[in-house]
PDB file of C-alpha atoms in Angstrom:
ATOM      1  CA  MET I 267      11.423  -3.513   3.276  1.00  0.00           C
ATOM      2  CA  PHE I 268      14.205  -5.553   4.890  1.00  0.00           C
ATOM      3  CA  GLY I 269      11.585  -7.568   6.771  1.00  0.00           C
ATOM      4  CA  ILE I 270       9.600  -8.226   3.583  1.00  0.00           C
ATOM      5  CA  ALA I 271      12.736  -9.518   1.860  1.00  0.00           C
ATOM      6  CA  LEU I 272      13.475 -11.910   4.730  1.00  0.00           C
ATOM      7  CA  ASP I 273      10.113 -13.607   4.148  1.00  0.00           C
ATOM      8  CA  LEU I 274      10.257 -13.730   0.364  1.00  0.00           C
ATOM      9  CA  ASP I 275      10.557 -17.212  -1.098  1.00  0.00           C
ATOM     10  CA  LEU I 276      11.645 -16.794  -4.710  1.00  0.00           C
ATOM     11  CA  ARG I 277      10.034 -20.113  -5.565  1.00  0.00           C
ATOM     12  CA  ARG I 278       6.683 -18.404  -5.087  1.00  0.00           C
ATOM     13  CA  PHE I 279       7.447 -16.130  -8.027  1.00  0.00           C
ATOM     14  CA  ARG I 280       7.084 -19.135 -10.295  1.00  0.00           C
ATOM     15  CA  GLU I 281       3.383 -18.501  -9.800  1.00  0.00           C
ATOM     16  CA  VAL I 282       3.818 -15.706 -12.361  1.00  0.00           C
ATOM     17  CA  ALA I 283       4.406 -18.215 -15.144  1.00  0.00           C
ATOM     18  CA  ARG I 284       1.712 -20.622 -14.026  1.00  0.00           C
ATOM     19  CA  ARG I 285      -1.006 -18.158 -13.030  1.00  0.00           C
ATOM     20  CA  PRO I 286      -0.454 -14.883 -14.866  1.00  0.00           C
ATOM     21  CA  ARG I 287      -4.051 -13.662 -14.547  1.00  0.00           C
ATOM     22  CA  ALA I 288      -3.919 -13.414 -10.767  1.00  0.00           C
ATOM     23  CA  ILE I 289      -0.515 -11.709 -10.746  1.00  0.00           C
ATOM     24  CA  VAL I 290      -1.274  -9.256 -13.552  1.00  0.00           C
ATOM     25  CA  GLY I 291      -4.730  -8.589 -12.109  1.00  0.00           C
ATOM     26  CA  GLY I 292      -3.256  -7.784  -8.711  1.00  0.00           C
ATOM     27  CA  LEU I 293      -0.661  -5.388 -10.117  1.00  0.00           C
ATOM     28  CA  VAL I 294      -3.283  -3.700 -12.299  1.00  0.00           C
ATOM     29  CA  ALA I 295      -5.512  -3.239  -9.250  1.00  0.00           C
ATOM     30  CA  VAL I 296      -2.648  -1.779  -7.191  1.00  0.00           C
ATOM     31  CA  PHE I 297      -1.040   0.552  -9.742  1.00  0.00           C
ATOM     32  CA  VAL I 298      -3.774   1.333 -12.289  1.00  0.00           C
ATOM     33  CA  LEU I 299      -7.331   0.886 -11.052  1.00  0.00           C
ATOM     34  CA  PHE I 300      -6.918   2.171  -7.513  1.00  0.00           C
ATOM     35  CA  PRO I 301      -4.978   5.348  -8.429  1.00  0.00           C
ATOM     36  CA  ALA I 302      -7.518   6.068 -11.187  1.00  0.00           C
ATOM     37  CA  ALA I 303     -10.440   5.480  -8.818  1.00  0.00           C
ATOM     38  CA  THR I 304      -8.793   7.713  -6.211  1.00  0.00           C
ATOM     39  CA  TRP I 305      -8.438  10.479  -8.801  1.00  0.00           C
ATOM     40  CA  VAL I 306     -12.181  10.184  -9.510  1.00  0.00           C
ATOM     41  CA  LEU I 307     -12.910  10.388  -5.773  1.00  0.00           C
ATOM     42  CA  VAL I 308     -10.708  13.458  -5.434  1.00  0.00           C
ATOM     43  CA  ARG I 309     -12.520  15.177  -8.288  1.00  0.00           C
ATOM     44  CA  LEU I 310     -15.917  14.329  -6.791  1.00  0.00           C
ATOM     45  CA  LEU I 311     -15.161  15.076  -3.128  1.00  0.00           C
ATOM     46  CA  ASP I 312     -12.861  18.075  -3.726  1.00  0.00           C
ATOM     47  CA  PRO I 313     -10.807  17.722  -0.507  1.00  0.00           C
ATOM     48  CA  PRO I 314      -8.191  20.333   0.467  1.00  0.00           C
ATOM     49  CA  PRO I 315      -5.289  20.225  -2.046  1.00  0.00           C
ATOM     50  CA  SER I 316      -2.775  18.771   0.404  1.00  0.00           C
ATOM     51  CA  VAL I 317      -5.239  16.045   1.436  1.00  0.00           C
ATOM     52  CA  ALA I 318      -5.882  15.282  -2.239  1.00  0.00           C
ATOM     53  CA  LEU I 319      -2.143  14.841  -2.795  1.00  0.00           C
ATOM     54  CA  GLY I 320      -1.952  12.586   0.255  1.00  0.00           C
ATOM     55  CA  MET I 321      -4.757  10.400  -1.092  1.00  0.00           C
ATOM     56  CA  LEU I 322      -3.053  10.171  -4.492  1.00  0.00           C
ATOM     57  CA  LEU I 323       0.338   9.362  -2.953  1.00  0.00           C
ATOM     58  CA  VAL I 324      -1.090   6.525  -0.858  1.00  0.00           C
ATOM     59  CA  ALA I 325      -2.965   5.225  -3.918  1.00  0.00           C
ATOM     60  CA  SER I 326       0.302   5.226  -5.873  1.00  0.00           C
ATOM     61  CA  SER I 327       2.185   3.310  -3.168  1.00  0.00           C
ATOM     62  CA  PRO I 328       2.722  -0.470  -3.275  1.00  0.00           C
ATOM     63  CA  GLY I 329       0.921  -2.974  -1.093  1.00  0.00           C
ATOM     64  CA  GLY I 330       1.971  -3.268   2.529  1.00  0.00           C
ATOM     65  CA  ASN I 331       3.397  -6.448   4.057  1.00  0.00           C
ATOM     66  CA  MET I 332       0.581  -6.577   6.627  1.00  0.00           C
ATOM     67  CA  SER I 333      -1.573  -7.721   3.706  1.00  0.00           C
ATOM     68  CA  ASN I 334       0.189 -11.102   3.859  1.00  0.00           C
ATOM     69  CA  PHE I 335      -0.870 -11.699   7.470  1.00  0.00           C
ATOM     70  CA  LEU I 336      -4.410 -10.449   6.860  1.00  0.00           C
ATOM     71  CA  THR I 337      -4.771 -12.618   3.747  1.00  0.00           C
ATOM     72  CA  HIS I 338      -3.771 -15.620   5.834  1.00  0.00           C
ATOM     73  CA  VAL I 339      -6.386 -14.740   8.475  1.00  0.00           C
ATOM     74  CA  ALA I 340      -8.990 -14.271   5.728  1.00  0.00           C
ATOM     75  CA  ARG I 341      -8.258 -17.768   4.335  1.00  0.00           C
ATOM     76  CA  GLY I 342      -7.052 -16.181   1.126  1.00  0.00           C
ATOM     77  CA  ASN I 343      -4.163 -17.200  -1.108  1.00  0.00           C
ATOM     78  CA  THR I 344      -1.216 -16.175   1.070  1.00  0.00           C
ATOM     79  CA  ALA I 345       1.388 -17.214  -1.513  1.00  0.00           C
ATOM     80  CA  LEU I 346      -0.281 -14.938  -4.069  1.00  0.00           C
ATOM     81  CA  SER I 347      -0.368 -12.090  -1.544  1.00  0.00           C
ATOM     82  CA  ILE I 348       3.347 -12.432  -0.753  1.00  0.00           C
ATOM     83  CA  THR I 349       4.193 -12.572  -4.458  1.00  0.00           C
ATOM     84  CA  LEU I 350       2.142  -9.445  -5.188  1.00  0.00           C
ATOM     85  CA  THR I 351       3.683  -7.553  -2.268  1.00  0.00           C
ATOM     86  CA  GLY I 352       7.188  -8.389  -3.465  1.00  0.00           C
ATOM     87  CA  LEU I 353       6.507  -7.496  -7.086  1.00  0.00           C
ATOM     88  CA  SER I 354       4.632  -4.276  -6.292  1.00  0.00           C
ATOM     89  CA  THR I 355       7.376  -3.183  -3.890  1.00  0.00           C
ATOM     90  CA  ALA I 356      10.051  -3.685  -6.553  1.00  0.00           C
ATOM     91  CA  ALA I 357       7.904  -2.012  -9.230  1.00  0.00           C
ATOM     92  CA  ALA I 358       7.279   0.957  -6.920  1.00  0.00           C
ATOM     93  CA  LEU I 359      10.743   2.303  -7.741  1.00  0.00           C
ATOM     94  CA  VAL I 360       9.352   3.452 -11.091  1.00  0.00           C
ATOM     95  CA  LEU I 361       5.575   3.187 -10.869  1.00  0.00           C
ATOM     96  CA  THR I 362       4.957   5.097  -7.629  1.00  0.00           C
ATOM     97  CA  PRO I 363       6.639   8.362  -8.755  1.00  0.00           C
ATOM     98  CA  LEU I 364       5.140   8.092 -12.257  1.00  0.00           C
ATOM     99  CA  SER I 365       1.633   7.361 -11.004  1.00  0.00           C
ATOM    100  CA  PHE I 366       1.719  10.132  -8.406  1.00  0.00           C
ATOM    101  CA  ALA I 367       3.084  12.681 -10.875  1.00  0.00           C
ATOM    102  CA  LEU I 368       0.473  11.726 -13.484  1.00  0.00           C
ATOM    103  CA  TRP I 369      -2.628  11.839 -11.297  1.00  0.00           C
ATOM    104  CA  GLY I 370      -1.385  14.815  -9.291  1.00  0.00           C
ATOM    105  CA  SER I 371      -0.840  16.862 -12.454  1.00  0.00           C
ATOM    106  CA  LEU I 372      -4.352  15.948 -13.645  1.00  0.00           C
ATOM    107  CA  THR I 373      -5.963  17.251 -10.451  1.00  0.00           C
ATOM    108  CA  PRO I 374      -6.775  20.959 -10.911  1.00  0.00           C
ATOM    109  CA  SER I 375      -6.983  21.747  -7.195  1.00  0.00           C
ATOM    110  CA  ALA I 376      -3.722  19.980  -6.317  1.00  0.00           C
ATOM    111  CA  ALA I 377      -1.559  20.536  -9.413  1.00  0.00           C
ATOM    112  CA  PRO I 378      -0.459  24.088  -8.414  1.00  0.00           C
ATOM    113  CA  LEU I 379       0.561  22.833  -4.966  1.00  0.00           C
ATOM    114  CA  LEU I 380       2.427  19.899  -6.499  1.00  0.00           C
ATOM    115  CA  SER I 381       4.274  22.162  -8.924  1.00  0.00           C
ATOM    116  CA  SER I 382       5.333  24.452  -6.060  1.00  0.00           C
ATOM    117  CA  PHE I 383       7.749  21.754  -4.890  1.00  0.00           C
ATOM    118  CA  GLU I 384      10.952  21.411  -6.886  1.00  0.00           C
ATOM    119  CA  LEU I 385      11.059  17.660  -7.383  1.00  0.00           C
ATOM    120  CA  ASP I 386      14.183  16.168  -8.923  1.00  0.00           C
ATOM    121  CA  GLY I 387      13.345  12.923 -10.724  1.00  0.00           C
ATOM    122  CA  LEU I 388      16.852  11.522 -10.254  1.00  0.00           C
ATOM    123  CA  GLU I 389      16.797  12.369  -6.558  1.00  0.00           C
ATOM    124  CA  ILE I 390      13.432  10.628  -6.167  1.00  0.00           C
ATOM    125  CA  ILE I 391      14.756   7.476  -7.843  1.00  0.00           C
ATOM    126  CA  GLN I 392      17.900   7.566  -5.692  1.00  0.00           C
ATOM    127  CA  THR I 393      15.820   7.959  -2.533  1.00  0.00           C
ATOM    128  CA  PHE I 394      13.566   5.112  -3.613  1.00  0.00           C
ATOM    129  CA  GLY I 395      16.641   3.019  -4.209  1.00  0.00           C
ATOM    130  CA  LEU I 396      17.794   3.636  -0.641  1.00  0.00           C
ATOM    131  CA  ILE I 397      14.334   3.097   0.848  1.00  0.00           C
ATOM    132  CA  VAL I 398      13.194   0.155  -1.267  1.00  0.00           C
ATOM    133  CA  LEU I 399      15.875  -1.623  -3.292  1.00  0.00           C
ATOM    134  CA  LEU I 400      18.798  -1.513  -0.845  1.00  0.00           C
ATOM    135  CA  PRO I 401      16.930  -3.078   2.111  1.00  0.00           C
ATOM    136  CA  LEU I 402      15.259  -5.577  -0.231  1.00  0.00           C
ATOM    137  CA  ALA I 403      18.652  -6.629  -1.596  1.00  0.00           C
ATOM    138  CA  LEU I 404      20.176  -6.875   1.887  1.00  0.00           C
ATOM    139  CA  GLY I 405      17.220  -8.895   3.120  1.00  0.00           C
ATOM    140  CA  ARG I 406      17.501 -11.319   0.216  1.00  0.00           C
ATOM    141  CA  LEU I 407      21.247 -11.739   0.816  1.00  0.00           C
ATOM    142  CA  VAL I 408      20.616 -12.595   4.464  1.00  0.00           C
ATOM    143  CA  ALA I 409      17.831 -15.017   3.486  1.00  0.00           C
ATOM    144  CA  LEU I 410      20.060 -16.747   0.914  1.00  0.00           C
ATOM    145  CA  TRP I 411      23.330 -16.863   2.847  1.00  0.00           C
ATOM    146  CA  ALA I 412      21.979 -17.282   6.381  1.00  0.00           C
ATOM    147  CA  PRO I 413      18.448 -18.724   6.186  1.00  0.00           C
ATOM    148  CA  GLU I 414      18.366 -19.647   9.865  1.00  0.00           C
ATOM    149  CA  ALA I 415      19.307 -16.093  10.851  1.00  0.00           C
ATOM    150  CA  ALA I 416      16.645 -14.770   8.473  1.00  0.00           C
ATOM    151  CA  ARG I 417      14.052 -16.999  10.126  1.00  0.00           C
ATOM    152  CA  ARG I 418      15.035 -15.741  13.596  1.00  0.00           C
ATOM    153  CA  LEU I 419      15.085 -12.115  12.460  1.00  0.00           C
ATOM    154  CA  SER I 420      11.730 -12.240  10.686  1.00  0.00           C
ATOM    155  CA  ARG I 421       9.478 -11.775  13.720  1.00  0.00           C
ATOM    156  CA  PRO I 422      11.596  -9.076  15.450  1.00  0.00           C
ATOM    157  CA  MET I 423      11.812  -7.166  12.161  1.00  0.00           C
ATOM    158  CA  LYS I 424       8.024  -7.203  11.841  1.00  0.00           C
ATOM    159  CA  ALA I 425       7.722  -5.826  15.374  1.00  0.00           C
ATOM    160  CA  LEU I 426      10.360  -3.182  14.625  1.00  0.00           C
ATOM    161  CA  SER I 427       8.521  -2.219  11.433  1.00  0.00           C
ATOM    162  CA  ILE I 428       5.277  -1.715  13.342  1.00  0.00           C
ATOM    163  CA  LEU I 429       6.999   0.317  16.070  1.00  0.00           C
ATOM    164  CA  SER I 430       8.778   2.456  13.461  1.00  0.00           C
ATOM    165  CA  PHE I 431       5.521   3.145  11.680  1.00  0.00           C
ATOM    166  CA  ILE I 432       3.806   4.068  14.959  1.00  0.00           C
ATOM    167  CA  ALA I 433       6.650   6.508  15.626  1.00  0.00           C
ATOM    168  CA  PHE I 434       6.164   8.065  12.174  1.00  0.00           C
ATOM    169  CA  VAL I 435       2.431   8.424  12.819  1.00  0.00           C
ATOM    170  CA  VAL I 436       3.048  10.080  16.193  1.00  0.00           C
ATOM    171  CA  VAL I 437       5.546  12.525  14.659  1.00  0.00           C
ATOM    172  CA  ALA I 438       3.171  13.330  11.788  1.00  0.00           C
ATOM    173  CA  LEU I 439       0.308  14.012  14.202  1.00  0.00           C
ATOM    174  CA  ARG I 440       2.487  16.044  16.564  1.00  0.00           C
ATOM    175  CA  LEU I 441       3.831  18.276  13.793  1.00  0.00           C
ATOM    176  CA  ASN I 442       0.388  18.779  12.250  1.00  0.00           C
ATOM    177  CA  TRP I 443      -1.879  18.604  15.298  1.00  0.00           C
ATOM    178  CA  GLU I 444      -3.806  21.791  14.538  1.00  0.00           C
ATOM    179  CA  PHE I 445      -4.465  20.662  10.963  1.00  0.00           C
ATOM    180  CA  PHE I 446      -5.421  17.198  12.215  1.00  0.00           C
ATOM    181  CA  MET I 447      -7.951  18.513  14.738  1.00  0.00           C
ATOM    182  CA  ARG I 448      -9.456  20.821  12.146  1.00  0.00           C
ATOM    183  CA  TYR I 449      -9.839  18.234   9.399  1.00  0.00           C
ATOM    184  CA  VAL I 450      -9.816  14.858  11.197  1.00  0.00           C
ATOM    185  CA  GLY I 451     -13.511  14.270  10.482  1.00  0.00           C
ATOM    186  CA  HIS I 452     -13.063  14.945   6.781  1.00  0.00           C
ATOM    187  CA  VAL I 453      -9.791  13.019   6.484  1.00  0.00           C
ATOM    188  CA  ALA I 454     -11.252  10.005   8.303  1.00  0.00           C
ATOM    189  CA  GLY I 455     -14.214   9.983   5.936  1.00  0.00           C
ATOM    190  CA  TYR I 456     -12.052  10.363   2.829  1.00  0.00           C
ATOM    191  CA  VAL I 457      -9.713   7.568   3.918  1.00  0.00           C
ATOM    192  CA  ALA I 458     -12.534   5.185   4.882  1.00  0.00           C
ATOM    193  CA  LEU I 459     -14.246   5.710   1.532  1.00  0.00           C
ATOM    194  CA  GLN I 460     -10.981   5.394  -0.396  1.00  0.00           C
ATOM    195  CA  ASP I 461     -10.072   2.161   1.390  1.00  0.00           C
ATOM    196  CA  THR I 462     -13.542   0.709   0.804  1.00  0.00           C
ATOM    197  CA  VAL I 463     -13.164   1.447  -2.908  1.00  0.00           C
ATOM    198  CA  ALA I 464      -9.741  -0.255  -2.919  1.00  0.00           C
ATOM    199  CA  LEU I 465     -11.053  -3.412  -1.267  1.00  0.00           C
ATOM    200  CA  GLY I 466     -14.044  -3.523  -3.595  1.00  0.00           C
ATOM    201  CA  LEU I 467     -11.943  -2.982  -6.714  1.00  0.00           C
ATOM    202  CA  GLY I 468      -9.541  -5.783  -5.859  1.00  0.00           C
ATOM    203  CA  TYR I 469     -12.286  -8.283  -5.134  1.00  0.00           C
ATOM    204  CA  SER I 470     -14.390  -7.262  -8.139  1.00  0.00           C
ATOM    205  CA  LEU I 471     -11.444  -7.563 -10.510  1.00  0.00           C
ATOM    206  CA  GLY I 472     -10.788 -11.048  -9.179  1.00  0.00           C
ATOM    207  CA  ALA I 473     -14.416 -11.947  -9.866  1.00  0.00           C
ATOM    208  CA  ILE I 474     -14.260 -10.501 -13.389  1.00  0.00           C
ATOM    209  CA  LEU I 475     -11.131 -12.563 -14.062  1.00  0.00           C
ATOM    210  CA  LYS I 476     -12.965 -15.626 -12.680  1.00  0.00           C
ATOM    211  CA  LEU I 477     -10.267 -16.272 -10.101  1.00  0.00           C
ATOM    212  CA  PRO I 478     -10.873 -18.662  -7.190  1.00  0.00           C
ATOM    213  CA  GLU I 479     -12.406 -17.129  -4.063  1.00  0.00           C
ATOM    214  CA  ALA I 480      -9.099 -17.372  -2.162  1.00  0.00           C
ATOM    215  CA  ASP I 481      -7.386 -15.354  -4.921  1.00  0.00           C
ATOM    216  CA  ARG I 482     -10.142 -12.723  -4.884  1.00  0.00           C
ATOM    217  CA  ARG I 483      -9.628 -12.211  -1.181  1.00  0.00           C
ATOM    218  CA  ALA I 484      -5.885 -11.841  -1.706  1.00  0.00           C
ATOM    219  CA  LEU I 485      -6.447  -9.214  -4.428  1.00  0.00           C
ATOM    220  CA  ALA I 486      -8.933  -7.303  -2.271  1.00  0.00           C
ATOM    221  CA  ILE I 487      -6.612  -7.138   0.722  1.00  0.00           C
ATOM    222  CA  GLU I 488      -3.553  -6.379  -1.407  1.00  0.00           C
ATOM    223  CA  SER I 489      -5.450  -3.428  -2.906  1.00  0.00           C
ATOM    224  CA  GLY I 490      -6.755  -2.161   0.437  1.00  0.00           C
ATOM    225  CA  ILE I 491      -3.577  -2.508   2.512  1.00  0.00           C
ATOM    226  CA  ARG I 492      -1.057   0.072   1.332  1.00  0.00           C
ATOM    227  CA  ASN I 493       2.504   0.848   2.333  1.00  0.00           C
ATOM    228  CA  SER I 494       1.477   4.078   4.023  1.00  0.00           C
ATOM    229  CA  GLY I 495       4.765   4.074   5.932  1.00  0.00           C
ATOM    230  CA  LEU I 496       6.596   4.521   2.629  1.00  0.00           C
ATOM    231  CA  ALA I 497       4.151   7.291   1.732  1.00  0.00           C
ATOM    232  CA  LEU I 498       4.925   9.049   5.031  1.00  0.00           C
ATOM    233  CA  VAL I 499       8.665   8.811   4.420  1.00  0.00           C
ATOM    234  CA  LEU I 500       8.190  10.397   0.992  1.00  0.00           C
ATOM    235  CA  VAL I 501       6.031  13.180   2.449  1.00  0.00           C
ATOM    236  CA  PHE I 502       8.796  14.146   4.868  1.00  0.00           C
ATOM    237  CA  ALA I 503      11.582  13.621   2.332  1.00  0.00           C
ATOM    238  CA  PHE I 504      10.124  15.610  -0.565  1.00  0.00           C
ATOM    239  CA  PHE I 505       7.164  17.656   0.702  1.00  0.00           C
ATOM    240  CA  ASP I 506       8.495  19.091   3.971  1.00  0.00           C
ATOM    241  CA  GLY I 507       5.992  17.076   6.006  1.00  0.00           C
ATOM    242  CA  LEU I 508       3.089  18.916   4.346  1.00  0.00           C
ATOM    243  CA  GLY I 509       0.179  18.807   6.813  1.00  0.00           C
ATOM    244  CA  GLY I 510      -2.621  17.352   4.694  1.00  0.00           C
ATOM    245  CA  MET I 511      -0.375  14.788   3.028  1.00  0.00           C
ATOM    246  CA  ALA I 512       1.185  13.669   6.312  1.00  0.00           C
ATOM    247  CA  ILE I 513      -2.129  13.398   8.146  1.00  0.00           C
ATOM    248  CA  THR I 514      -3.744  11.477   5.289  1.00  0.00           C
ATOM    249  CA  ALA I 515      -0.886   8.974   5.043  1.00  0.00           C
ATOM    250  CA  ALA I 516      -0.727   8.606   8.835  1.00  0.00           C
ATOM    251  CA  TRP I 517      -4.463   8.047   9.169  1.00  0.00           C
ATOM    252  CA  TRP I 518      -4.345   5.530   6.332  1.00  0.00           C
ATOM    253  CA  GLY I 519      -1.855   3.542   8.397  1.00  0.00           C
ATOM    254  CA  VAL I 520      -4.326   3.420  11.270  1.00  0.00           C
ATOM    255  CA  TRP I 521      -7.495   2.858   9.291  1.00  0.00           C
ATOM    256  CA  HIS I 522      -6.377   0.107   6.929  1.00  0.00           C
ATOM    257  CA  VAL I 523      -5.388  -2.032   9.914  1.00  0.00           C
ATOM    258  CA  VAL I 524      -8.890  -1.621  11.372  1.00  0.00           C
ATOM    259  CA  SER I 525     -10.704  -2.296   8.099  1.00  0.00           C
ATOM    260  CA  GLY I 526      -8.300  -5.075   7.125  1.00  0.00           C
ATOM    261  CA  LEU I 527      -8.744  -6.911  10.427  1.00  0.00           C
ATOM    262  CA  ALA I 528     -12.515  -6.502  10.202  1.00  0.00           C
ATOM    263  CA  ILE I 529     -12.862  -7.967   6.714  1.00  0.00           C
ATOM    264  CA  ALA I 530     -10.239 -10.661   7.363  1.00  0.00           C
ATOM    265  CA  THR I 531     -12.077 -11.772  10.511  1.00  0.00           C
ATOM    266  CA  TRP I 532     -15.387 -11.867   8.642  1.00  0.00           C
ATOM    267  CA  TRP I 533     -13.881 -13.900   5.814  1.00  0.00           C
ATOM    268  CA  SER I 534     -12.174 -16.236   8.287  1.00  0.00           C
ATOM    269  CA  ARG I 535     -15.635 -17.495   9.229  1.00  0.00           C
ATOM    270  CA  ARG I 536     -16.502 -18.226   5.605  1.00  0.00           C
ATOM    271  CA  PRO I 537     -14.241 -20.883   4.061  1.00  0.00           C
ATOM    272  CA  PRO I 538     -13.518 -20.047   0.389  1.00  0.00           C
ATOM    273  CA  ALA I 539     -14.797 -23.456  -0.697  1.00  0.00           C
ATOM    274  CA  LEU I 540     -18.260 -22.555   0.620  1.00  0.00           C
ATOM    275  CA  VAL I 541     -18.460 -19.257  -1.278  1.00  0.00           C
ATOM    276  CA  THR I 542     -20.081 -19.536  -4.692  1.00  0.00           C
ATOM    277  CA  ASP I 543     -20.807 -16.970  -7.374  1.00  0.00           C
ATOM    278  CA  ALA I 544     -24.364 -15.728  -7.492  1.00  0.00           C
TER     279      ALA I 544
END
C-alpha cells in the first residue's frame, strides 16, 4: 500500500471528471460484477466451504498494483489502471468487508462456517485502516514532501512488496500443506476459472460501455489482478489462517501473475489502434 501511494499522481484522478464511464465501469467490475459472478461460480461448483470463502474474499478485494505494470505491457491505458487501483484500494476500507459479508452470508455451504467466527465490524475497519489507509497516507506524504525520495523508494518498495507476498505464500502453504496437497487440483481449477471470468467481465464491460480498446484492456487486467496479499493478511488476522481460504488466496497470488503476463504479452503484440469491433 505504501508503494502504491508513492506512485500515485493525484493529477490522474482528474480523469474521474473527464471520463466517468471508464472509472465507474472499472469500480463496478471490481466490486459488483466480479463478486456476484464469483458467488454464481461458488453455487455452481460447490467447492469446500473454506475454499468458497477464499474465492469470495479474493473477489471482494481491490485490484492489485501489479495490474499497472501489466496494463503498460498490454498497451492499455496505464493512467486509468493506476487511477482505478488507487480508488479501489481506498474504497476497500468499506466495500471489501461489506461485499464479503454479503456474498458469504448468501452462500449456504459457507455461511455456517463464516458465522462460526466472531467478527467485530469495528475491529475489521480498524485493521483495514492500519493495513490500507495508514500506509497510503504515509506514502502520499512522502510523495508530496519528498518527491525525489519517493522516486528512489518506488522500485525498492515494489521489490519488497513482491518478497513480502512470496513470504506470505510460503507461510500459507507450509501451515496448510496437507490441505494444499489434497485439494491443489481443485483449487487450481477454481482459481483459473474465476480469474478467466474476471478478465472476461472487465473487457466485456468496457466493450458494452464502448470504451477505447486501451481502456478495455485496463478494465480487464484491473478485474483479473487482485490484491491477494491483502486477502491473505485478512485470512490470518480474522480467520486463524483457515486452510481453504489461505490456500485459495495464496494460489490466486501465483496464478494471476501467470495469466496476467500471458494476456499482457499477447496484447502487447496487438496495438490497440489495430483492434476493431466485430
